[in-house]
Amino acid sequence: MLTPRFRSDQATDSVSEPHVRVTTAFNKMLSIPGATVASVEFTPEGVVVGLRRRKGRPRCPCGWKGSGAYDSSVRRWRHLDLGSSKLLLQAPIRRLHCRRCDRVRTETVRWAWPRARHSRDFEDVVGWLAQRTDKTTITRLLRTSWETVAGIVERVVAEQVDTRRLSGLLRIGVDEVSYRKGHRYLTVVADHDQAGRVVWAAEGKNAATLEAFYDQLGETGCADLQAVSMDLGAAFKKATDTKAPQARQCVDPFHLVALANEAINKARRWAWNLQRDKARQAAALAGPKRRGRPPAESPAPPRDHARWVKHSRWALLKDPDALLPSQLDVLHELRRSGSALYRCWQLKEGLRDLYRLPDPSDAAAHLDWWLAWACRSRIPSFVTLSKTVRDNRDRILAAIELGLSNSKLEGLNSKIRLINHRGYGHHSATALIAMIYLCCGGLTIRLPTER
Ligand SMILES: [Zn+2]
């Protein structure tokens, strides 16, 4: 098949001319830094734009300028599409023997990152989109594979992440994030003083994982830490006790409220069993004992009891301000019938009130009042919760005292779950960590049209 081919000719370089040279037009359209358009070729893969480099010595990615080339080859980089055609930049690229790196390396070009097969503009568009939208949208819009997007995200993050993000940390939050079924976890560290932006993430969730972060921070960095907020587990506490013993440890409200919600779910099962036992006893008292199998309906609780236990879930768990009228009805019904579940709800809201006190200095008194109430509530799951809360009393109060009670980490956790949900979570931990830095690391990706 014959493909039209345009070569630069000797015509004058002026846009006012009725027939502008095709290379001049592409040169003005693309304005590739450090190169001019020498040829334009229409091929089945797309429009191939041949670039002519400005004269100069080859430069190593480390910054060192070589005196001569070791060898040379031709490379193509995918650039932003030209209408419905793909656009490929093509240029000779040299290798040089870098004295600083002490090995042969490929020179850098101004329009692409080292080792990239896409132009910077293309990669920036991928990064910008990945911060905002799901995987399928990007791969379809840019006609590229998911592996390519993942590779680009990793490179964009490596190039643009703030290398000084670990210096000067004062108040940090640590959290674990599950990223795949089968209990795969990441440990994520965020800076409370930088709007909760992620400064570090790694695979794993035990004490050793966090210790690796503290080691990277160094002794002085660890000594500068004033506060570390975390969950109620033992792992992060242990690592912080050993590596940054002077830092005040705080419990994130998010985790405490999550525990209270868990206690409610346990209490619902407990209440349902209680009702069933009551019904069994009533049935046993009411009728004479029959031989053989008992009728199927006799051990089950009365229908309405089973229903309210089942239907109470969201009424009990949701924020009271966000309740639907039907859920409010369930709550009123529970209160009228003197149900233990209504007391569970009161206990949970009582614990949440800790973070809604008009005067935070009342927190200690409020928490002690709550502890006394919960431990004699005779609801097993709340008695257990009260023990956990008592063990962590100081760490819970420290979060309020230090103003870490409106933890940004709660938002972080749901943000990471959203990243997972948008389809970025089912690949390697490395790919997800790059996505977390991209979306939660405070990175500003500028579109080529905004530069
Ligand atoms: Zn070098």
Tab-separated table of N, CA and C in Angstrom, residues 24-182:
chain	number	residue	atom	x	y	z
A	24	THR	N	6.363	22.407	8.865
A	24	THR	CA	6.231	23.667	9.601
A	24	THR	C	4.943	23.644	10.426
A	25	ALA	N	3.879	23.150	9.787
A	25	ALA	CA	2.599	23.098	10.499
A	25	ALA	C	2.710	22.213	11.738
A	26	PHE	N	3.318	21.048	11.572
A	26	PHE	CA	3.463	20.139	12.728
A	26	PHE	C	4.379	20.735	13.786
A	27	ASN	N	5.407	21.424	13.324
A	27	ASN	CA	6.324	22.052	14.260
A	27	ASN	C	5.598	23.055	15.145
A	28	LYS	N	4.734	23.860	14.520
A	28	LYS	CA	3.994	24.881	15.278
A	28	LYS	C	2.944	24.223	16.172
A	29	MET	N	2.321	23.179	15.661
A	29	MET	CA	1.251	22.507	16.390
A	29	MET	C	1.787	21.788	17.629
A	30	LEU	N	2.882	21.071	17.457
A	30	LEU	CA	3.370	20.212	18.540
A	30	LEU	C	4.312	20.943	19.481
A	31	SER	N	5.055	21.904	18.953
A	31	SER	CA	6.147	22.589	19.669
A	31	SER	C	6.822	21.680	20.702
A	32	ILE	N	7.547	20.702	20.160
A	32	ILE	CA	8.275	19.742	21.001
A	32	ILE	C	9.531	20.423	21.536
A	33	PRO	N	9.748	20.391	22.848
A	33	PRO	CA	10.943	21.067	23.385
A	33	PRO	C	12.222	20.359	22.943
A	34	GLY	N	13.173	21.148	22.524
A	34	GLY	CA	14.486	20.609	22.188
A	34	GLY	C	14.586	19.944	20.838
A	35	ALA	N	13.570	20.071	19.990
A	35	ALA	CA	13.630	19.420	18.679
A	35	ALA	C	12.707	20.123	17.694
A	36	THR	N	12.993	19.905	16.406
A	36	THR	CA	12.093	20.420	15.373
A	36	THR	C	11.612	19.259	14.512
A	37	VAL	N	10.478	19.479	13.851
A	37	VAL	CA	9.907	18.420	13.039
A	37	VAL	C	10.643	18.374	11.699
A	38	ALA	N	11.163	17.199	11.351
A	38	ALA	CA	11.916	17.044	10.111
A	38	ALA	C	11.102	16.311	9.060
A	39	SER	N	10.202	15.437	9.487
A	39	SER	CA	9.420	14.682	8.505
A	39	SER	C	8.084	14.281	9.117
A	40	VAL	N	7.103	14.074	8.258
A	40	VAL	CA	5.787	13.597	8.714
A	40	VAL	C	5.382	12.456	7.793
A	41	GLU	N	5.029	11.340	8.366
A	41	GLU	CA	4.738	10.160	7.568
A	41	GLU	C	3.443	9.529	8.068
A	42	PHE	N	2.556	9.189	7.148
A	42	PHE	CA	1.302	8.545	7.558
A	42	PHE	C	1.467	7.040	7.403
A	43	THR	N	1.425	6.321	8.507
A	43	THR	CA	1.625	4.869	8.475
A	43	THR	C	0.397	4.187	9.065
A	44	PRO	N	0.274	2.873	8.876
A	44	PRO	CA	-0.882	2.186	9.459
A	44	PRO	C	-0.964	2.334	10.980
A	45	GLU	N	0.183	2.500	11.660
A	45	GLU	CA	0.131	2.649	13.132
A	45	GLU	C	-0.298	4.050	13.550
A	46	GLY	N	-0.152	5.009	12.641
A	46	GLY	CA	-0.510	6.378	12.974
A	46	GLY	C	0.430	7.335	12.274
A	47	VAL	N	0.345	8.590	12.658
A	47	VAL	CA	1.202	9.606	12.054
A	47	VAL	C	2.555	9.574	12.751
A	48	VAL	N	3.610	9.332	11.977
A	48	VAL	CA	4.950	9.293	12.570
A	48	VAL	C	5.643	10.620	12.278
A	49	VAL	N	5.975	11.328	13.334
A	49	VAL	CA	6.618	12.632	13.189
A	49	VAL	C	8.098	12.465	13.498
A	50	GLY	N	8.909	12.632	12.478
A	50	GLY	CA	10.349	12.523	12.682
A	50	GLY	C	10.901	13.811	13.277
A	51	LEU	N	11.694	13.696	14.323
A	51	LEU	CA	12.227	14.885	14.990
A	51	LEU	C	13.709	15.042	14.678
A	52	ARG	N	14.118	16.291	14.544
A	52	ARG	CA	15.527	16.593	14.423
A	52	ARG	C	15.938	17.278	15.711
A	53	ARG	N	16.948	16.692	16.390
A	53	ARG	CA	17.386	17.245	17.677
A	53	ARG	C	18.194	18.490	17.456
A	54	ARG	N	18.096	19.420	18.424
A	54	ARG	CA	19.023	20.554	18.386
A	54	ARG	C	20.413	20.019	18.695
A	55	LYS	N	21.400	20.645	18.107
A	55	LYS	CA	22.772	20.147	18.298
A	55	LYS	C	23.182	20.254	19.765
A	56	GLY	N	23.950	19.318	20.185
A	56	GLY	CA	24.438	19.370	21.561
A	56	GLY	C	24.990	18.020	21.962
A	57	ARG	N	25.714	18.032	23.071
A	57	ARG	CA	26.289	16.774	23.539
A	57	ARG	C	25.210	15.965	24.248
A	58	PRO	N	25.275	14.636	24.194
A	58	PRO	CA	24.253	13.840	24.875
A	58	PRO	C	24.348	14.000	26.400
A	59	ARG	N	23.184	14.034	27.030
A	59	ARG	CA	23.164	14.238	28.482
A	59	ARG	C	22.609	12.982	29.169
A	60	CYS	N	23.308	12.537	30.200
A	60	CYS	CA	22.886	11.366	30.975
A	60	CYS	C	21.681	11.753	31.854
A	61	PRO	N	20.785	10.795	32.214
A	61	PRO	CA	19.687	11.141	33.131
A	61	PRO	C	20.172	11.720	34.457
A	62	CYS	N	21.431	11.424	34.827
A	62	CYS	CA	21.949	11.970	36.096
A	62	CYS	C	22.330	13.440	35.960
A	63	GLY	N	22.374	13.951	34.725
A	63	GLY	CA	22.687	15.367	34.531
A	63	GLY	C	24.046	15.592	33.884
A	64	TRP	N	24.881	14.568	33.874
A	64	TRP	CA	26.229	14.703	33.324
A	64	TRP	C	26.177	14.776	31.802
A	65	LYS	N	26.975	15.651	31.215
A	65	LYS	CA	26.985	15.797	29.760
A	65	LYS	C	28.175	15.050	29.188
A	66	GLY	N	27.889	14.113	28.290
A	66	GLY	CA	28.972	13.334	27.699
A	66	GLY	C	29.658	14.110	26.593
A	67	SER	N	30.857	13.644	26.217
A	67	SER	CA	31.582	14.334	25.145
A	67	SER	C	31.188	13.755	23.790
A	68	GLY	N	30.871	12.488	23.738
A	68	GLY	CA	30.487	11.891	22.463
A	68	GLY	C	29.536	10.741	22.683
A	69	ALA	N	28.979	10.253	21.564
A	69	ALA	CA	28.003	9.171	21.679
A	69	ALA	C	28.705	7.820	21.639
A	70	TYR	N	28.170	6.873	22.381
A	70	TYR	CA	28.669	5.510	22.388
A	70	TYR	C	28.099	4.799	21.168
A	71	ASP	N	26.771	4.888	21.010
A	71	ASP	CA	26.108	4.440	19.788
A	71	ASP	C	24.767	5.155	19.677
A	72	SER	N	24.029	4.819	18.626
A	72	SER	CA	22.784	5.550	18.392
A	72	SER	C	21.746	4.595	17.801
A	73	SER	N	20.466	4.840	18.135
A	73	SER	CA	19.399	4.041	17.542
A	73	SER	C	18.188	4.954	17.364
A	74	VAL	N	17.135	4.422	16.760
A	74	VAL	CA	15.929	5.230	16.544
A	74	VAL	C	14.846	4.743	17.488
A	75	ARG	N	14.206	5.673	18.176
A	75	ARG	CA	13.156	5.299	19.132
A	75	ARG	C	11.868	6.055	18.795
A	76	ARG	N	10.748	5.426	19.151
A	76	ARG	CA	9.454	6.096	18.972
A	76	ARG	C	8.789	6.300	20.325
A	77	TRP	N	8.098	7.422	20.453
A	77	TRP	CA	7.337	7.736	21.663
A	77	TRP	C	5.908	8.055	21.253
A	78	ARG	N	4.963	7.474	21.927
A	78	ARG	CA	3.572	7.809	21.635
A	78	ARG	C	3.285	9.194	22.213
A	79	HIS	N	2.678	10.056	21.394
A	79	HIS	CA	2.323	11.401	21.837
A	79	HIS	C	0.797	11.501	21.860
A	80	LEU	N	0.268	12.648	22.240
A	80	LEU	CA	-1.185	12.829	22.272
A	80	LEU	C	-1.765	12.654	20.871
A	81	ASP	N	-2.963	12.060	20.809
A	81	ASP	CA	-3.568	11.732	19.513
A	81	ASP	C	-3.795	12.960	18.644
A	82	LEU	N	-3.765	12.706	17.353
A	82	LEU	CA	-4.065	13.758	16.379
A	82	LEU	C	-5.426	13.403	15.791
A	83	GLY	N	-6.462	13.997	16.303
A	83	GLY	CA	-7.797	13.580	15.889
A	83	GLY	C	-7.984	12.119	16.227
A	84	SER	N	-8.341	11.312	15.254
A	84	SER	CA	-8.522	9.893	15.540
A	84	SER	C	-7.254	9.083	15.248
A	85	SER	N	-6.197	9.765	14.785
A	85	SER	CA	-4.952	9.042	14.498
A	85	SER	C	-4.037	9.063	15.715
A	86	LYS	N	-3.323	7.968	15.901
A	86	LYS	CA	-2.281	7.981	16.921
A	86	LYS	C	-1.111	8.788	16.375
A	87	LEU	N	-0.395	9.440	17.261
A	87	LEU	CA	0.740	10.245	16.829
A	87	LEU	C	1.997	9.718	17.512
A	88	LEU	N	2.999	9.383	16.697
A	88	LEU	CA	4.240	8.847	17.256
A	88	LEU	C	5.387	9.781	16.925
A	89	LEU	N	6.157	10.099	17.926
A	89	LEU	CA	7.364	10.903	17.704
A	89	LEU	C	8.510	9.938	17.459
A	90	GLN	N	9.362	10.276	16.524
A	90	GLN	CA	10.483	9.390	16.225
A	90	GLN	C	11.757	10.212	16.166
A	91	ALA	N	12.769	9.716	16.833
A	91	ALA	CA	14.032	10.471	16.831
A	91	ALA	C	15.189	9.535	17.113
A	92	PRO	N	16.372	9.892	16.596
A	92	PRO	CA	17.544	9.112	16.984
A	92	PRO	C	17.873	9.387	18.439
A	93	ILE	N	18.251	8.335	19.130
A	93	ILE	CA	18.608	8.526	20.546
A	93	ILE	C	19.957	7.858	20.774
A	94	ARG	N	20.824	8.573	21.478
A	94	ARG	CA	22.199	8.110	21.621
A	94	ARG	C	22.433	7.494	22.989
A	95	ARG	N	23.446	6.653	23.051
A	95	ARG	CA	23.895	6.175	24.354
A	95	ARG	C	25.262	6.795	24.610
A	96	LEU	N	25.543	7.008	25.870
A	96	LEU	CA	26.831	7.625	26.186
A	96	LEU	C	27.452	6.892	27.362
A	97	HIS	N	28.758	6.994	27.454
A	97	HIS	CA	29.410	6.421	28.626
A	97	HIS	C	29.515	7.528	29.671
A	98	CYS	N	28.676	7.414	30.714
A	98	CYS	CA	28.646	8.468	31.730
A	98	CYS	C	29.743	8.219	32.744
A	99	ARG	N	30.563	9.268	32.961
A	99	ARG	CA	31.663	9.099	33.924
A	99	ARG	C	31.129	9.121	35.347
A	100	ARG	N	30.029	9.858	35.551
A	100	ARG	CA	29.501	9.962	36.909
A	100	ARG	C	28.815	8.642	37.313
A	101	CYS	N	28.009	8.049	36.373
A	101	CYS	CA	27.331	6.787	36.676
A	101	CYS	C	28.271	5.603	36.464
A	102	ASP	N	29.389	5.847	35.743
A	102	ASP	CA	30.369	4.827	35.417
A	102	ASP	C	29.765	3.644	34.661
A	103	ARG	N	28.892	3.958	33.700
A	103	ARG	CA	28.360	2.913	32.825
A	103	ARG	C	27.723	3.570	31.601
A	104	VAL	N	27.375	2.718	30.627
A	104	VAL	CA	26.746	3.220	29.409
A	104	VAL	C	25.258	3.444	29.696
A	105	ARG	N	24.798	4.659	29.410
A	105	ARG	CA	23.389	4.957	29.648
A	105	ARG	C	22.791	5.645	28.431
A	106	THR	N	21.456	5.582	28.356
A	106	THR	CA	20.767	6.235	27.252
A	106	THR	C	20.557	7.703	27.606
A	107	GLU	N	20.799	8.578	26.645
A	107	GLU	CA	20.687	10.021	26.912
A	107	GLU	C	19.224	10.408	27.217
A	108	THR	N	19.048	11.553	27.860
A	108	THR	CA	17.686	12.025	28.121
A	108	THR	C	17.235	12.901	26.959
A	109	VAL	N	15.926	12.910	26.738
A	109	VAL	CA	15.362	13.840	25.757
A	109	VAL	C	14.363	14.707	26.519
A	110	ARG	N	14.139	15.902	26.024
A	110	ARG	CA	13.325	16.831	26.820
A	110	ARG	C	11.842	16.524	26.770
A	111	TRP	N	11.402	15.747	25.760
A	111	TRP	CA	9.957	15.517	25.634
A	111	TRP	C	9.464	14.233	26.303
A	112	ALA	N	10.414	13.459	26.885
A	112	ALA	CA	9.980	12.220	27.542
A	112	ALA	C	10.879	11.917	28.727
A	113	TRP	N	10.330	11.171	29.702
A	113	TRP	CA	11.130	10.758	30.850
A	113	TRP	C	12.040	9.614	30.433
A	114	PRO	N	13.163	9.423	31.133
A	114	PRO	CA	14.042	8.307	30.811
A	114	PRO	C	13.279	6.980	30.832
A	115	ARG	N	13.576	6.126	29.919
A	115	ARG	CA	13.000	4.787	29.773
A	115	ARG	C	11.545	4.809	29.297
A	116	ALA	N	10.933	5.977	29.174
A	116	ALA	CA	9.531	6.025	28.786
A	116	ALA	C	9.379	5.764	27.292
A	117	ARG	N	8.238	5.214	26.898
A	117	ARG	CA	7.909	5.054	25.483
A	117	ARG	C	6.723	5.954	25.120
A	118	HIS	N	6.433	6.902	26.014
A	118	HIS	CA	5.365	7.879	25.784
A	118	HIS	C	5.944	9.258	26.056
A	119	SER	N	5.395	10.268	25.410
A	119	SER	CA	5.907	11.612	25.670
A	119	SER	C	5.442	12.074	27.047
A	120	ARG	N	6.114	13.088	27.578
A	120	ARG	CA	5.731	13.642	28.879
A	120	ARG	C	4.284	14.118	28.862
A	121	ASP	N	3.890	14.760	27.762
A	121	ASP	CA	2.521	15.263	27.656
A	121	ASP	C	1.518	14.123	27.798
A	122	PHE	N	1.782	13.023	27.100
A	122	PHE	CA	0.889	11.869	27.171
A	122	PHE	C	0.848	11.332	28.604
A	123	GLU	N	2.013	11.212	29.227
A	123	GLU	CA	2.070	10.658	30.577
A	123	GLU	C	1.387	11.573	31.585
A	124	ASP	N	1.523	12.874	31.378
A	124	ASP	CA	0.857	13.805	32.296
A	124	ASP	C	-0.664	13.700	32.170
A	125	VAL	N	-1.145	13.488	30.945
A	125	VAL	CA	-2.591	13.330	30.764
A	125	VAL	C	-3.059	12.051	31.460
A	126	VAL	N	-2.273	10.965	31.336
A	126	VAL	CA	-2.616	9.717	32.021
A	126	VAL	C	-2.663	9.943	33.536
A	127	GLY	N	-1.641	10.614	34.068
A	127	GLY	CA	-1.593	10.870	35.503
A	127	GLY	C	-2.761	11.721	35.973
A	128	TRP	N	-3.068	12.743	35.198
A	128	TRP	CA	-4.165	13.656	35.553
A	128	TRP	C	-5.494	12.897	35.577
A	129	LEU	N	-5.680	12.046	34.563
A	129	LEU	CA	-6.920	11.269	34.495
A	129	LEU	C	-6.986	10.226	35.617
A	130	ALA	N	-5.853	9.577	35.894
A	130	ALA	CA	-5.844	8.531	36.917
A	130	ALA	C	-6.178	9.094	38.297
A	131	GLN	N	-5.883	10.374	38.510
A	131	GLN	CA	-6.257	11.009	39.778
A	131	GLN	C	-7.768	11.159	39.883
A	132	ARG	N	-8.454	11.141	38.754
A	132	ARG	CA	-9.860	11.538	38.757
A	132	ARG	C	-10.848	10.487	38.302
A	133	THR	N	-10.389	9.529	37.518
A	133	THR	CA	-11.398	8.642	36.952
A	133	THR	C	-10.948	7.188	36.959
A	134	ASP	N	-11.847	6.323	36.503
A	134	ASP	CA	-11.573	4.892	36.623
A	134	ASP	C	-10.725	4.379	35.471
A	135	LYS	N	-10.264	3.171	35.695
A	135	LYS	CA	-9.332	2.512	34.788
A	135	LYS	C	-9.890	2.339	33.365
A	136	THR	N	-11.139	1.861	33.273
A	136	THR	CA	-11.714	1.585	31.953
A	136	THR	C	-11.821	2.859	31.125
A	137	THR	N	-12.218	3.951	31.755
A	137	THR	CA	-12.332	5.223	31.041
A	137	THR	C	-10.999	5.609	30.416
A	138	ILE	N	-9.931	5.496	31.202
A	138	ILE	CA	-8.617	5.913	30.696
A	138	ILE	C	-8.163	5.021	29.553
A	139	THR	N	-8.272	3.703	29.754
A	139	THR	CA	-7.738	2.809	28.718
A	139	THR	C	-8.522	2.948	27.418
A	140	ARG	N	-9.826	3.208	27.513
A	140	ARG	CA	-10.605	3.370	26.275
A	140	ARG	C	-10.348	4.723	25.623
A	141	LEU	N	-10.329	5.748	26.459
A	141	LEU	CA	-10.131	7.094	25.916
A	141	LEU	C	-8.769	7.229	25.246
A	142	LEU	N	-7.737	6.696	25.883
A	142	LEU	CA	-6.379	6.874	25.358
A	142	LEU	C	-5.910	5.682	24.517
A	143	ARG	N	-6.777	4.704	24.330
A	143	ARG	CA	-6.447	3.507	23.541
A	143	ARG	C	-5.116	2.919	23.973
A	144	THR	N	-5.084	2.543	25.230
A	144	THR	CA	-3.857	1.971	25.763
A	144	THR	C	-4.218	0.850	26.728
A	145	SER	N	-3.238	0.074	27.140
A	145	SER	CA	-3.540	-1.052	28.024
A	145	SER	C	-3.431	-0.614	29.479
A	146	TRP	N	-4.029	-1.411	30.339
A	146	TRP	CA	-3.978	-1.091	31.758
A	146	TRP	C	-2.551	-1.164	32.293
A	147	GLU	N	-1.770	-2.132	31.789
A	147	GLU	CA	-0.375	-2.279	32.232
A	147	GLU	C	0.399	-0.996	31.900
A	148	THR	N	0.119	-0.437	30.718
A	148	THR	CA	0.783	0.808	30.327
A	148	THR	C	0.436	1.921	31.301
A	149	VAL	N	-0.861	2.030	31.622
A	149	VAL	CA	-1.291	3.081	32.559
A	149	VAL	C	-0.592	2.893	33.903
A	150	ALA	N	-0.552	1.644	34.393
A	150	ALA	CA	0.077	1.382	35.691
A	150	ALA	C	1.559	1.777	35.645
A	151	GLY	N	2.236	1.433	34.565
A	151	GLY	CA	3.655	1.780	34.430
A	151	GLY	C	3.853	3.284	34.395
A	152	ILE	N	2.971	3.975	33.681
A	152	ILE	CA	3.075	5.440	33.581
A	152	ILE	C	2.852	6.074	34.942
A	153	VAL	N	1.839	5.577	35.667
A	153	VAL	CA	1.543	6.141	36.997
A	153	VAL	C	2.765	5.987	37.889
A	154	GLU	N	3.386	4.810	37.853
A	154	GLU	CA	4.573	4.604	38.690
A	154	GLU	C	5.684	5.598	38.326
A	155	ARG	N	5.847	5.851	37.025
A	155	ARG	CA	6.919	6.755	36.588
A	155	ARG	C	6.589	8.215	36.947
A	156	VAL	N	5.331	8.601	36.710
A	156	VAL	CA	4.913	9.976	37.029
A	156	VAL	C	5.123	10.240	38.515
A	157	VAL	N	4.756	9.245	39.345
A	157	VAL	CA	4.912	9.421	40.788
A	157	VAL	C	6.390	9.498	41.146
A	158	ALA	N	7.192	8.587	40.581
A	158	ALA	CA	8.629	8.575	40.893
A	158	ALA	C	9.263	9.915	40.531
A	159	GLU	N	8.808	10.535	39.433
A	159	GLU	CA	9.398	11.790	38.997
A	159	GLU	C	8.873	12.982	39.794
A	160	GLN	N	7.626	12.907	40.226
A	160	GLN	CA	7.010	14.109	40.767
A	160	GLN	C	6.782	14.097	42.278
A	161	VAL	N	6.962	12.935	42.912
A	161	VAL	CA	6.706	12.906	44.350
A	161	VAL	C	7.761	13.748	45.071
A	162	ASP	N	7.326	14.405	46.135
A	162	ASP	CA	8.205	15.298	46.881
A	162	ASP	C	9.239	14.470	47.649
A	163	THR	N	10.507	14.597	47.262
A	163	THR	CA	11.526	13.758	47.902
A	163	THR	C	11.806	14.197	49.341
A	164	ARG	N	11.363	15.399	49.684
A	164	ARG	CA	11.614	15.881	51.049
A	164	ARG	C	10.409	15.679	51.955
A	165	ARG	N	9.467	14.824	51.508
A	165	ARG	CA	8.215	14.681	52.264
A	165	ARG	C	8.426	14.060	53.639
A	166	LEU	N	9.558	13.360	53.844
A	166	LEU	CA	9.787	12.726	55.138
A	166	LEU	C	10.520	13.639	56.121
A	167	SER	N	10.924	14.838	55.647
A	167	SER	CA	11.648	15.707	56.579
A	167	SER	C	10.681	16.660	57.269
A	168	GLY	N	10.956	16.911	58.535
A	168	GLY	CA	10.143	17.856	59.297
A	168	GLY	C	8.772	17.349	59.694
A	169	LEU	N	8.608	16.026	59.766
A	169	LEU	CA	7.307	15.492	60.206
A	169	LEU	C	7.147	15.690	61.710
A	170	LEU	N	5.968	16.171	62.107
A	170	LEU	CA	5.711	16.373	63.535
A	170	LEU	C	4.581	15.488	64.036
A	171	ARG	N	3.474	15.522	63.304
A	171	ARG	CA	2.306	14.745	63.750
A	171	ARG	C	1.862	13.856	62.587
A	172	ILE	N	1.965	12.564	62.802
A	172	ILE	CA	1.622	11.647	61.703
A	172	ILE	C	0.498	10.696	62.120
A	173	GLY	N	-0.134	10.139	61.158
A	173	GLY	CA	-1.155	9.113	61.389
A	173	GLY	C	-0.757	7.862	60.634
A	174	VAL	N	-0.970	6.717	61.279
A	174	VAL	CA	-0.630	5.436	60.647
A	174	VAL	C	-1.913	4.624	60.526
A	175	ASP	N	-2.070	3.977	59.399
A	175	ASP	CA	-3.273	3.146	59.258
A	175	ASP	C	-2.979	1.979	58.341
A	176	GLU	N	-3.760	0.927	58.526
A	176	GLU	CA	-3.627	-0.205	57.613
A	176	GLU	C	-4.788	-0.161	56.637
A	177	VAL	N	-4.527	-0.582	55.423
A	177	VAL	CA	-5.552	-0.569	54.391
A	177	VAL	C	-5.554	-1.934	53.731
A	178	SER	N	-6.699	-2.584	53.705
A	178	SER	CA	-6.734	-3.876	53.013
A	178	SER	C	-6.961	-3.592	51.537
A	179	TYR	N	-6.213	-4.254	50.684
A	179	TYR	CA	-6.318	-3.906	49.273
A	179	TYR	C	-6.720	-5.060	48.390
A	180	ARG	N	-6.843	-6.218	48.936
A	180	ARG	CA	-7.242	-7.319	48.095
A	180	ARG	C	-7.895	-8.370	48.975
A	181	LYS	N	-8.817	-9.107	48.382
A	181	LYS	CA	-9.406	-10.205	49.152
A	181	LYS	C	-8.297	-11.186	49.487
A	182	GLY	N	-8.425	-11.808	50.646
A	182	GLY	CA	-7.349	-12.712	51.046
A	182	GLY	C	-6.376	-11.998	51.957
